[in-house]
PDB file of C-alpha atoms in Angstrom:
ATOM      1  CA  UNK A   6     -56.372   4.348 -28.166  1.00 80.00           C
ATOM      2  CA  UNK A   7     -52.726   2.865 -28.999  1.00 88.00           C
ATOM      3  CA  UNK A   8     -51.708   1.964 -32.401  1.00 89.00           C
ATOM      4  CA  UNK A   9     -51.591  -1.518 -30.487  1.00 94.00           C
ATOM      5  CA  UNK A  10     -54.990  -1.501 -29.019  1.00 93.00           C
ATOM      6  CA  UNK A  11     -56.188  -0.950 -32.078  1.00 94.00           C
ATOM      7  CA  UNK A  12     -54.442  -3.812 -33.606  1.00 96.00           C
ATOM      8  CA  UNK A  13     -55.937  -6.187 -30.134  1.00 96.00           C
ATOM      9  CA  UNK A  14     -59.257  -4.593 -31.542  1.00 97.00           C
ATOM     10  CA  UNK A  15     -58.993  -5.692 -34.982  1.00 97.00           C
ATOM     11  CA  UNK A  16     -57.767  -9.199 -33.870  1.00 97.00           C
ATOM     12  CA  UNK A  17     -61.449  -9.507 -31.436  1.00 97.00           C
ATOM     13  CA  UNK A  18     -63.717  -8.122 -34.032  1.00 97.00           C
ATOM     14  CA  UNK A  19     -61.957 -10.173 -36.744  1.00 98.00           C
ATOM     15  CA  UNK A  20     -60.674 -13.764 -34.868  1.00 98.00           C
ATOM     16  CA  UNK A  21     -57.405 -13.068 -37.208  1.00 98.00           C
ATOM     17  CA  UNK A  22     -54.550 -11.961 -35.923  1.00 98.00           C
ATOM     18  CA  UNK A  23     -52.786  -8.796 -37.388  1.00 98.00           C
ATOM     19  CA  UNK A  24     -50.411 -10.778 -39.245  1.00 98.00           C
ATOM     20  CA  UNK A  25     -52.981 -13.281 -40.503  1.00 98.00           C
ATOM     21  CA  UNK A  26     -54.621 -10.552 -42.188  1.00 98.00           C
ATOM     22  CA  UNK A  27     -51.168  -9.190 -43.262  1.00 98.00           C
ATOM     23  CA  UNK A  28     -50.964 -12.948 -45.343  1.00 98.00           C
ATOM     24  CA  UNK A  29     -54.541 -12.016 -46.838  1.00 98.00           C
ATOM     25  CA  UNK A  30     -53.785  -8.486 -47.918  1.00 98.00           C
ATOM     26  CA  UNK A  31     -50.480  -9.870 -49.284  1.00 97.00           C
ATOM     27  CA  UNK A  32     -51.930 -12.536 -51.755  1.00 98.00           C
ATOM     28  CA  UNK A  33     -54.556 -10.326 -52.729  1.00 97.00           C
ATOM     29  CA  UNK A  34     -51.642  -7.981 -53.983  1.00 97.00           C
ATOM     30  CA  UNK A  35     -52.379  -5.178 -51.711  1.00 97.00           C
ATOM     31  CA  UNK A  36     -48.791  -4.614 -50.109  1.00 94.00           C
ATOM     32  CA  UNK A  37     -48.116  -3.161 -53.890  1.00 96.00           C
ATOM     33  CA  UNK A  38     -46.546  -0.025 -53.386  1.00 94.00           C
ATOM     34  CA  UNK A  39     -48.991   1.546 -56.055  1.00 97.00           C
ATOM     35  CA  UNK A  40     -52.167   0.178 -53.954  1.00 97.00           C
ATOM     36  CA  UNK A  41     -54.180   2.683 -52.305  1.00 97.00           C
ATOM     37  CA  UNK A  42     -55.678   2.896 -48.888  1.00 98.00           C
ATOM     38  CA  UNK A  43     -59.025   3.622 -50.056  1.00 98.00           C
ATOM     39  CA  UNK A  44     -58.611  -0.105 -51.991  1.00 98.00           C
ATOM     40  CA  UNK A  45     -57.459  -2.090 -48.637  1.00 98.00           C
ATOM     41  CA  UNK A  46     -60.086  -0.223 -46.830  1.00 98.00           C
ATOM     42  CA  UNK A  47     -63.143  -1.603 -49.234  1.00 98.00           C
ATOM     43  CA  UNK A  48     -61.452  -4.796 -48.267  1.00 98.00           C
ATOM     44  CA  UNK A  49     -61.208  -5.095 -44.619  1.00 98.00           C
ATOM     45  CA  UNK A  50     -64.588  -3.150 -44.769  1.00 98.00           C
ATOM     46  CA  UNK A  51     -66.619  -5.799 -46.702  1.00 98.00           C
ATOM     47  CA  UNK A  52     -64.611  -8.961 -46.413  1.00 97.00           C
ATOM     48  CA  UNK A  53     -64.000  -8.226 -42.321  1.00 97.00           C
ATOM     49  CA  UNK A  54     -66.264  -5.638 -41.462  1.00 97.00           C
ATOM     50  CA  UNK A  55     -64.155  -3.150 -39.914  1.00 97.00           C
ATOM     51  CA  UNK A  56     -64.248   0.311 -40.056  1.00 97.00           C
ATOM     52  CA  UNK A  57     -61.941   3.839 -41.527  1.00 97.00           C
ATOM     53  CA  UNK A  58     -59.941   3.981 -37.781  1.00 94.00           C
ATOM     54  CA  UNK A  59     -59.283   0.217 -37.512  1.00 96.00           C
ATOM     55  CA  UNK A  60     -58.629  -0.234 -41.192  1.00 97.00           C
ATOM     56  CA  UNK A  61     -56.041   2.621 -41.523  1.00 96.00           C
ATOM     57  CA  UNK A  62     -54.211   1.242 -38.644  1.00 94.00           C
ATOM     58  CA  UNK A  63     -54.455  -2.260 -40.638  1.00 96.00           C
ATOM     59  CA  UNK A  64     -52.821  -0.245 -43.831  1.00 97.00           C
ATOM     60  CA  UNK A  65     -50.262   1.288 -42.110  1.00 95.00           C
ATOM     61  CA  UNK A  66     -48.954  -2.042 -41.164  1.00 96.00           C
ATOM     62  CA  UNK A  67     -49.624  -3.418 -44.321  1.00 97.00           C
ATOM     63  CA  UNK A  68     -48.234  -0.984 -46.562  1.00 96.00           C
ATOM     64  CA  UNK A  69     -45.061   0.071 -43.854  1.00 94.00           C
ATOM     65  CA  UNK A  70     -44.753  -3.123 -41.111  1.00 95.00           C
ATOM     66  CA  UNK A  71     -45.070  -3.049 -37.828  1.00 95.00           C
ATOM     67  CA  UNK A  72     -42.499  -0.099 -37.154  1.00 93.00           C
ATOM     68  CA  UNK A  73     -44.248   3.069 -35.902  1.00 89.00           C
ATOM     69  CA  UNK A  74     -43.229   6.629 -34.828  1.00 84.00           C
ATOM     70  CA  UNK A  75     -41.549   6.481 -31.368  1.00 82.00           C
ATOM     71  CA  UNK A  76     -43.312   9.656 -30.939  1.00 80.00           C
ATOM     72  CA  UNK A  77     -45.831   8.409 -28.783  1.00 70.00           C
ATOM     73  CA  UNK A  78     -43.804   5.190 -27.074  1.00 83.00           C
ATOM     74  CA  UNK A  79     -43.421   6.042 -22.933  1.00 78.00           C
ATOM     75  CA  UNK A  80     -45.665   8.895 -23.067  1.00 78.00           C
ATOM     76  CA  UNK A  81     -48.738   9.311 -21.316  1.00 76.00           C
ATOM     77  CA  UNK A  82     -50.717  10.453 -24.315  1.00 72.00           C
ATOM     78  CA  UNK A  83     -54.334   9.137 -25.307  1.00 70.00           C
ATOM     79  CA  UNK A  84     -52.368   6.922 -28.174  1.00 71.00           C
ATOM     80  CA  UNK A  85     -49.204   5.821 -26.416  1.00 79.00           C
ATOM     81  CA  UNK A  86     -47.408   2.857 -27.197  1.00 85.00           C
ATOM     82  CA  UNK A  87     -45.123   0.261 -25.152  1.00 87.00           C
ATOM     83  CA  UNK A  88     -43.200  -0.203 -27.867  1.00 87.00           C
ATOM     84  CA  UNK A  89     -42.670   1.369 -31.530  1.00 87.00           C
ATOM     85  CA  UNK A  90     -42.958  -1.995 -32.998  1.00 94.00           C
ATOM     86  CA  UNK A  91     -46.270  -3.610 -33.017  1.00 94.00           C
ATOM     87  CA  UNK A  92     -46.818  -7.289 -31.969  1.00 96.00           C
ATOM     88  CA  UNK A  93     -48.907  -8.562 -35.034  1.00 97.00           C
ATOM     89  CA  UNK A  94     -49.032 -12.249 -33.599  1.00 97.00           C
ATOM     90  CA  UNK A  95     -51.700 -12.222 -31.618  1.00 96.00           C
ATOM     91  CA  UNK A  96     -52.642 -11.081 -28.085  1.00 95.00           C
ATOM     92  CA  UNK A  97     -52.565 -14.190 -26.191  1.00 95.00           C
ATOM     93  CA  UNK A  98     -48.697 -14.854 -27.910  1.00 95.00           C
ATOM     94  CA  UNK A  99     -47.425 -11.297 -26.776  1.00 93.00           C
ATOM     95  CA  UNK A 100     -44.316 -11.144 -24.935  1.00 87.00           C
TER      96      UNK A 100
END
């Protein structure tokens, strides 16, 4: 799955979009850069109900924005991307 599928995930299980939840983690404090990902995962676990995979994606955006590893951008890999930034606006607002 693609660091952005799993972001389109997060936004159907959740009805927030990736940067809505961004806001939330924000004003709870959890973009600190002393804040652990064991702490935003407790979060999005109990508050959201998702789970380790789609959380740590969540964190990695939180913690680092939407700028991932080009690594995986044009290949044909299991977790390719499009793109190595991540749309966190919604699905139905994607370019």
């Amino acid at each position: 799955m693609s660091f952005q599928a799993y972001l389109d995930t997060i936004e159907d299980k959740t009805g927030l979009t990736p940067r809505q939840l961004v806001d939330l983690a924000k004003e709870r404090g959890f973009d600190a850069p002393d804040t652990k990902a064991g702490a935003i995962l407790a979060w999005l676990k109990e508050d959201h109900g998702l789970g380790r995979g789609h959380g740590m994606a969540l964190v990695h955006v939180i913690k680092k924005g939407p700028k991932i590893d080009a690594g995986h951008v044009g290949t044909t890999g299991s977790h390719r991307d499009e793109s190595a930034t991540l749309w966190l606006d919604g699905k139905a607002t994607r370019p």
